[in-house]
XYZ file of C-alpha atoms in Angstrom:
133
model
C 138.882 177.740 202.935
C 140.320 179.857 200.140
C 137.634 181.460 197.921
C 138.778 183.190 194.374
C 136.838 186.236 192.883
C 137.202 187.628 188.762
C 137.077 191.165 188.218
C 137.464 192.992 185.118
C 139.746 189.720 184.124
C 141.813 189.526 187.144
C 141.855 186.623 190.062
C 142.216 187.058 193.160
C 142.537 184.547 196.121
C 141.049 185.482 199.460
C 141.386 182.913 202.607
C 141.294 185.241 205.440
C 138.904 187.754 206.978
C 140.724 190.603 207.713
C 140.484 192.557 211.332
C 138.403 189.964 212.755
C 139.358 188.424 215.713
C 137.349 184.763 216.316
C 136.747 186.004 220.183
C 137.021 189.090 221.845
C 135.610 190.628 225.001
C 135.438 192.871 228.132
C 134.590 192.407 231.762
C 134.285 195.315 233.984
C 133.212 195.406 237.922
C 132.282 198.968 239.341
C 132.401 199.979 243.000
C 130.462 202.253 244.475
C 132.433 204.051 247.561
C 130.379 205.045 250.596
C 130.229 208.562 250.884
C 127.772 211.092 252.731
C 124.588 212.004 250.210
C 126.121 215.770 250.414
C 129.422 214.490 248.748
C 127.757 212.839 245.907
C 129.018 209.578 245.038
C 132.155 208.125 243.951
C 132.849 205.051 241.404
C 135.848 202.711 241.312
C 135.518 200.964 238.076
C 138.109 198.289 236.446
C 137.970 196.524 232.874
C 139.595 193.641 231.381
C 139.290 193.580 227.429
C 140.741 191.146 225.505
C 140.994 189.328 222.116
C 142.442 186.561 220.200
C 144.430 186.663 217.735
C 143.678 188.166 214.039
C 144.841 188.793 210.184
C 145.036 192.110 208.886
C 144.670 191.389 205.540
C 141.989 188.998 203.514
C 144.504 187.279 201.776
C 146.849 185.947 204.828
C 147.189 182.767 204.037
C 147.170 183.671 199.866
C 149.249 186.349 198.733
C 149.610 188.530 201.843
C 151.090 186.149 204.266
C 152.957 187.015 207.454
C 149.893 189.090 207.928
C 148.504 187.419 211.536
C 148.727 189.611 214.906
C 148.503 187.848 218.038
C 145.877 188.397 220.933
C 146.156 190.752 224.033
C 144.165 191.364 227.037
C 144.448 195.221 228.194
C 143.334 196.185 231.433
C 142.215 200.154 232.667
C 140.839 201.882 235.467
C 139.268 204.862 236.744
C 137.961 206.489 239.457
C 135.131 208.875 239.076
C 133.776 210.910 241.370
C 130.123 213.006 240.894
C 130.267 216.159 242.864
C 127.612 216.658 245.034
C 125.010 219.368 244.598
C 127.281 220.542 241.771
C 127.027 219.816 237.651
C 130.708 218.420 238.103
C 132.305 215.400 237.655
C 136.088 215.087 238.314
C 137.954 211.222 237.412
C 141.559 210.304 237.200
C 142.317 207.343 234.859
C 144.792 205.021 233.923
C 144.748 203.080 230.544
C 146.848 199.849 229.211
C 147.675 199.039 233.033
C 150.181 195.903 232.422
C 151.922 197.890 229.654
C 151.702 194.683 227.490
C 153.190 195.563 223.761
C 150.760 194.433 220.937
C 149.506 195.115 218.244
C 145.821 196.141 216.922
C 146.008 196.391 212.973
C 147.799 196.932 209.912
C 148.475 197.392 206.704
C 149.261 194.188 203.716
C 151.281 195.270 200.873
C 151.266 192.337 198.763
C 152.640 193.829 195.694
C 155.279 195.123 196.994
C 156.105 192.324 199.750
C 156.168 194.852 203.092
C 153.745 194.257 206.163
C 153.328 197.615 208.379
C 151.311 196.961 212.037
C 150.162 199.604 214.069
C 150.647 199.106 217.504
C 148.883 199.808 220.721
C 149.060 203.648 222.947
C 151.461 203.600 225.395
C 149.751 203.106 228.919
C 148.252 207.106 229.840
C 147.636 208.467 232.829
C 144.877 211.577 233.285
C 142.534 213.335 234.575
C 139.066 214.702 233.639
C 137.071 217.193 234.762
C 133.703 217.697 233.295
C 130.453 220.524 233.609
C 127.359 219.844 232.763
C 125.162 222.414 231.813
């Protein structure tokens, strides 16, 4: 359904909605790992997040077209363990596990008939360490 709008004497035709995917989503489980109350306590936690497709500009199927990015599922991990007795927490992490390339946004220039996308961060590796205090 395209819908027009008049400003200040100009038309313009919008049919999309722009950075919306229809469905997106995350699931996550998190195990806790036995260890003695003295340790403190550790936490395995995984996440799925994922999306459908989407347009990245209002007028994709108007004047901006070729302006639709596909869906992607990313998955991540980490592993988190509270020190026990201590105001430390030390995790190791890994994001963007199945190193899947896609996109998440961009940029419509309909004047001037060029589409940029941004795409994703590379899948990261790292470690935290934090203090509370």
């Amino acid at each position: 359904l395209d819908v027009s709008a008049t400003l200040f004497g100009a038309t313009q035709i919008y049919g999309t909605y722009a950075d919306t995917p229809r469905w997106s989503g995350t699931v996550y489980a998190a195990l806790t790992l036995p260890l003695p109350k003295s340790a403190g306590e550790m936490v395995l936690r995984g996440d799925l997040y994922s999306q459908t497709g989407q347009w990245f500009s209002n007028q994709g199927t108007t004047l901006s077209p070729q302006t639709f990015i596909p869906g992607y599922t990313v998955t991540n991990s980490r592993l988190e363990w509270n020190v026990g007795q201590m105001p430390l927490t030390l995790a190791l992490f890994a994001k963007h596990l199945t190193k899947e390339e896609y996109f998440t946004g961009g940029l419509a220039s309909a004047p001037f008939g060029t589409n940029g996308v941004v795409t994703a961060e590379p899948r990261t590796y790292g470690f935290e360490a934090t203090v509370r205090f």
